[in-house]
Amino acid sequence: MPLALVDPDLRRAGTTKTGFSLAGKTIWIAGHTGMVGQALLRRLRGEACRVLTVERRELDLTRQAEVEHFVAEARPDAIIIAAARVGGILANARDPVGFLSDNLAINLNIAKAAHAADVDRVLFMGSSCIYPKFAAQPITEEALLTGPLEPTNQWYALAKIAALKLAEAYRQQFGRNYIAAMPTNLYGPGDNFDLEAGHVLPALLRKAHEAKVSGARQFALWGTGTARREFLHVDDCADALVLLLKTYSGADPVNIGYGEDIALIDLAQMICSTVGYEGAIALDPSKPDGTPRKLLDTTRLRQTGWRPRIALTDGIADTYAWYQAQLAREAAA
């Protein structure tokens, strides 16, 4: 049975009368092979629910007919959209059409299929990059659409903004209990360590590791090193997402963040310490810094009692251990 709709005033306040129990429910994780999807799989092992997954080769989320057929047949009770085409500054710059169109298609197709199959609980994932480039810090949810975006990732950001507004539109027009969360920069096991397509933290981990192994005297850090970023371990993010799925029914999106930020040069030095690399970090100011600072205001989420558990130093060590294990498996294959 679909989740009973809450009163309109309760929707805006972000509260429900009964919550959404996962017990006995089927939860489809769209994008289960990605970093967030894998973390959700780990987190949901502790819940009395059935987790539904489907391989990419069996279901192309950019194909509407395929998605509608799958959801109609599977009939999940809830959907978490962890699927996305993601990448760093270079990847966004090289394929703006792909980042915009693929991410638009994924969210639009799943939303339409869910509504058609009467799935009343869908969690859409945005990203902190959807906020204006010069938003006041820390960034509240109300800052959305109040200024221009950071040009280096605007295509991805526009697709994610559309997804959040799509959730709001389904709620307004059809009373659907669709919600949206906006995580900060995530990292952890399952991250993408590709130097062109990956994000800054895994890219720096790889650079420091390879510099150590090769005996290089230095490695490069794009930009001035002064840009500040907030980083949250993906397992903390998964914990917050499951909490929101079970307890939140508000129309407003919810930020998910660590609560502290760090200058990228300091992050690079922390990574060097973890890796054991003693060489230099060569700044490249000819490359873009991106948004000067990006720290989320997580007051709305913390009011639920949620707190991150994994400190950045511990999370980096955990991620580096995972990366080393991956390299060892590849070498043994």
XYZ file of C-alpha atoms in Angstrom:
333
model
C 0.000 0.000 0.000
C 1.248 3.535 -0.715
C 2.341 5.647 2.216
C -0.560 7.709 3.515
C -0.186 11.378 2.638
C 0.444 13.792 5.460
C -1.506 16.963 6.027
C -0.359 19.900 3.823
C 0.926 21.893 6.780
C 2.949 18.939 7.994
C 4.506 18.496 4.555
C 6.013 21.967 4.721
C 7.159 21.495 8.304
C 8.950 18.299 7.352
C 7.177 16.025 9.834
C 4.913 13.022 9.537
C 2.360 11.445 11.828
C 3.723 7.928 11.479
C 6.978 8.121 9.495
C 7.916 5.579 6.841
C 8.815 2.210 8.282
C 11.259 0.201 6.186
C 10.202 -3.068 7.790
C 9.001 -5.461 5.100
C 9.382 -2.836 2.376
C 11.171 -3.165 -0.963
C 13.638 -0.331 -1.540
C 15.097 0.162 -5.012
C 18.548 1.741 -4.993
C 18.955 3.245 -8.445
C 22.711 3.380 -9.010
C 23.721 0.697 -6.519
C 27.180 0.171 -8.042
C 28.301 3.758 -7.448
C 29.970 5.041 -4.298
C 26.728 6.248 -2.697
C 24.822 3.188 -3.871
C 27.366 0.849 -2.312
C 27.223 2.766 0.954
C 23.427 2.502 0.947
C 23.699 -1.247 0.448
C 25.960 -1.453 3.494
C 23.641 0.737 5.551
C 20.429 -1.058 4.625
C 21.805 -4.412 5.751
C 20.834 -3.252 9.211
C 17.192 -2.685 8.246
C 14.422 -5.271 7.949
C 13.773 -4.438 4.312
C 14.371 -5.985 0.903
C 16.844 -4.109 -1.270
C 16.204 -4.157 -5.001
C 19.037 -3.626 -7.493
C 19.448 -3.985 -11.233
C 22.646 -3.956 -13.272
C 23.335 -1.175 -15.760
C 23.615 -3.666 -18.616
C 20.044 -4.765 -17.862
C 18.512 -1.309 -17.386
C 19.570 1.947 -19.014
C 18.198 4.689 -16.773
C 18.349 7.193 -19.627
C 15.747 5.135 -21.548
C 12.227 6.018 -20.431
C 10.472 2.900 -21.738
C 12.972 0.605 -20.025
C 12.634 2.409 -16.695
C 8.830 2.428 -16.814
C 8.738 -1.298 -17.585
C 11.150 -2.144 -14.778
C 9.347 -0.109 -12.110
C 5.933 -1.394 -13.201
C 7.162 -4.975 -12.871
C 9.227 -4.561 -9.690
C 6.731 -2.368 -7.771
C 9.143 -1.085 -5.104
C 7.726 0.636 -2.047
C 10.383 3.344 -2.188
C 13.194 4.501 -4.463
C 16.491 6.184 -3.625
C 18.012 7.820 -6.708
C 21.758 7.432 -6.177
C 22.398 7.124 -9.914
C 24.113 10.039 -11.621
C 26.765 10.891 -14.126
C 29.444 12.525 -12.003
C 32.923 13.964 -12.456
C 35.266 16.781 -11.614
C 35.948 20.103 -13.294
C 37.741 18.601 -16.302
C 35.064 16.001 -17.009
C 32.303 18.616 -16.831
C 34.186 20.925 -19.174
C 34.753 18.207 -21.768
C 31.163 16.929 -21.953
C 28.601 19.535 -20.841
C 25.876 17.978 -23.021
C 26.360 14.569 -21.443
C 26.378 15.874 -17.878
C 23.221 17.897 -18.444
C 21.199 15.501 -20.595
C 22.066 12.218 -18.863
C 21.345 13.522 -15.380
C 18.125 15.153 -16.518
C 17.020 11.890 -18.135
C 17.811 9.694 -15.136
C 15.739 11.717 -12.690
C 12.898 12.478 -15.093
C 12.549 8.852 -16.148
C 12.540 7.475 -12.618
C 10.069 10.111 -11.406
C 7.630 9.432 -14.247
C 7.921 5.681 -13.795
C 7.437 5.910 -10.035
C 4.331 8.049 -10.364
C 2.866 5.780 -13.043
C 3.401 2.744 -10.800
C 1.985 4.556 -7.743
C 5.292 4.521 -5.870
C 4.712 7.208 -3.274
C 8.158 7.456 -1.680
C 11.129 8.664 -3.728
C 14.312 10.300 -2.437
C 16.050 12.541 -4.979
C 19.708 13.434 -4.451
C 21.027 16.836 -5.349
C 24.517 18.153 -4.643
C 26.067 21.141 -2.935
C 27.187 22.384 -6.365
C 23.603 23.431 -7.094
C 24.022 26.502 -4.888
C 25.156 29.896 -6.217
C 28.891 30.372 -6.595
C 28.989 33.226 -4.100
C 26.286 32.044 -1.674
C 26.610 33.235 1.907
C 28.445 30.709 4.092
C 27.425 28.345 5.523
C 24.888 27.720 2.769
C 21.276 27.247 3.820
C 18.706 25.427 1.732
C 17.013 28.778 1.053
C 20.028 29.905 -1.013
C 18.920 27.734 -3.933
C 18.351 29.771 -7.129
C 19.392 33.065 -5.543
C 22.440 33.679 -7.734
C 24.591 32.454 -10.647
C 26.143 28.998 -10.551
C 29.820 28.091 -10.659
C 30.498 27.825 -14.432
C 32.828 24.816 -14.157
C 30.036 22.453 -13.083
C 26.881 24.334 -14.041
C 25.637 21.581 -16.391
C 25.550 18.959 -13.661
C 24.152 21.499 -11.217
C 21.304 22.504 -13.540
C 20.249 18.874 -13.944
C 20.238 18.377 -10.176
C 18.240 21.567 -9.609
C 15.669 20.318 -12.093
C 15.467 17.020 -10.175
C 14.776 18.788 -6.868
C 12.117 20.937 -8.495
C 10.626 17.833 -10.090
C 10.174 16.293 -6.641
C 8.493 19.499 -5.509
C 6.252 19.544 -8.585
C 5.041 15.975 -8.049
C 4.278 16.824 -4.437
C 2.376 19.969 -5.398
C 0.407 18.533 -8.317
C -0.174 14.935 -7.226
C 0.474 14.942 -3.481
C 3.413 12.578 -3.862
C 5.641 12.079 -0.844
C 8.838 12.779 -2.775
C 11.758 14.339 -0.902
C 15.162 15.761 -1.801
C 18.554 15.731 -0.086
C 21.665 17.720 -0.956
C 24.923 16.114 0.165
C 28.195 17.977 0.314
C 31.377 16.637 -1.350
C 31.459 12.900 -0.660
C 34.376 10.501 -0.539
C 35.122 6.986 0.647
C 35.316 3.370 -0.547
C 34.084 3.023 -4.116
C 35.213 6.512 -5.108
C 36.478 7.316 -8.608
C 40.262 7.716 -8.641
C 40.480 8.659 -12.315
C 42.570 11.822 -12.588
C 40.332 13.315 -15.289
C 36.874 12.163 -14.216
C 37.284 11.974 -10.438
C 36.757 14.594 -7.755
C 39.498 16.398 -5.886
C 39.981 14.161 -2.816
C 40.424 10.810 -4.598
C 42.483 12.497 -7.318
C 44.855 13.912 -4.699
C 45.076 10.538 -2.980
C 46.099 8.914 -6.229
C 48.593 11.650 -7.065
C 50.236 11.413 -3.647
C 50.361 7.612 -3.818
C 51.868 7.554 -7.302
C 54.364 10.258 -6.380
C 55.460 8.223 -3.367
C 55.777 4.996 -5.365
C 57.698 6.665 -8.198
C 59.872 8.782 -5.948
C 58.667 12.001 -7.596
C 59.782 15.215 -5.928
C 56.357 16.842 -6.279
C 52.826 16.511 -7.607
C 50.403 19.147 -8.871
C 47.375 20.666 -7.167
C 45.071 22.632 -9.454
C 44.411 26.253 -8.542
C 45.757 28.376 -5.732
C 44.994 25.896 -2.950
C 42.920 28.510 -1.113
C 39.486 27.246 -2.171
C 37.697 25.664 0.767
C 35.602 22.504 0.603
C 33.581 20.387 2.999
C 34.001 16.604 2.826
C 31.681 13.928 4.208
C 32.412 10.208 4.317
C 29.931 8.351 2.141
C 28.889 6.020 4.993
C 27.808 9.053 7.031
C 25.860 10.262 4.012
C 24.128 6.888 3.618
C 23.136 6.975 7.275
C 21.580 10.426 6.807
C 19.762 9.370 3.628
C 18.169 6.375 5.331
C 17.139 8.563 8.258
C 15.473 11.026 5.880
C 13.750 8.231 3.998
C 12.252 6.957 7.243
C 11.367 10.231 8.947
C 11.240 13.227 6.595
C 8.264 14.317 4.499
C 8.943 18.002 3.925
C 8.673 19.872 0.657
C 11.986 21.614 1.305
C 15.287 19.925 0.449
C 17.679 18.955 3.251
C 21.428 19.607 3.319
C 23.736 16.749 4.341
C 27.194 17.867 5.411
C 30.054 17.379 7.828
C 29.831 20.858 9.356
C 33.435 21.958 8.750
C 35.433 22.863 5.651
C 39.132 22.821 4.795
C 41.411 24.662 2.355
C 42.490 22.382 -0.486
C 46.171 22.925 0.255
C 45.557 21.719 3.809
C 43.609 18.755 2.473
C 46.522 17.891 0.188
C 48.939 18.051 3.122
C 46.646 15.833 5.196
C 46.558 13.331 2.352
C 50.359 13.389 2.042
C 50.606 12.605 5.748
C 48.210 9.663 5.354
C 50.006 8.296 2.305
C 53.469 8.895 3.740
C 54.595 11.146 0.914
C 57.251 13.674 1.888
C 57.664 15.570 -1.390
C 56.277 18.952 -2.408
C 52.838 20.068 -3.535
C 53.113 22.249 -6.643
C 50.233 24.699 -6.995
C 48.996 25.474 -10.516
C 47.181 28.849 -10.366
C 46.605 28.726 -14.131
C 43.879 26.145 -13.420
C 40.480 27.164 -11.967
C 39.751 27.087 -8.252
C 36.022 26.686 -8.769
C 33.737 28.078 -6.078
C 35.827 29.951 -3.450
C 34.101 28.256 -0.515
C 31.380 25.665 -0.096
C 30.157 24.799 3.388
C 26.608 23.639 3.991
C 24.354 24.722 6.831
C 23.036 21.419 8.222
C 20.795 22.837 10.936
C 17.697 21.223 9.429
C 19.262 17.749 9.462
C 20.943 18.126 12.849
C 17.592 18.965 14.409
C 16.764 15.273 13.909
C 19.686 14.336 16.152
C 21.901 13.130 13.280
C 25.642 13.749 13.504
C 28.526 12.559 11.295
C 30.620 9.812 12.912
C 33.740 9.675 10.724
C 36.442 12.347 11.135
C 38.152 13.510 7.950
C 41.547 12.074 8.943
C 39.993 8.675 9.684
C 37.928 8.790 6.507
C 40.961 9.552 4.348
C 42.840 6.631 5.923
C 39.859 4.357 5.270
C 39.616 5.504 1.653
C 43.349 5.090 1.064
C 43.250 1.555 2.480
C 40.401 0.724 0.088
C 42.339 2.199 -2.844
C 45.436 0.187 -1.966
C 43.365 -2.983 -1.779
C 41.928 -2.234 -5.212
C 45.411 -1.775 -6.646
C 46.522 -5.073 -5.094
C 43.554 -6.912 -6.610
C 44.255 -5.413 -10.017
C 47.908 -6.401 -9.792
C 46.970 -9.968 -8.849
C 44.411 -10.345 -11.641
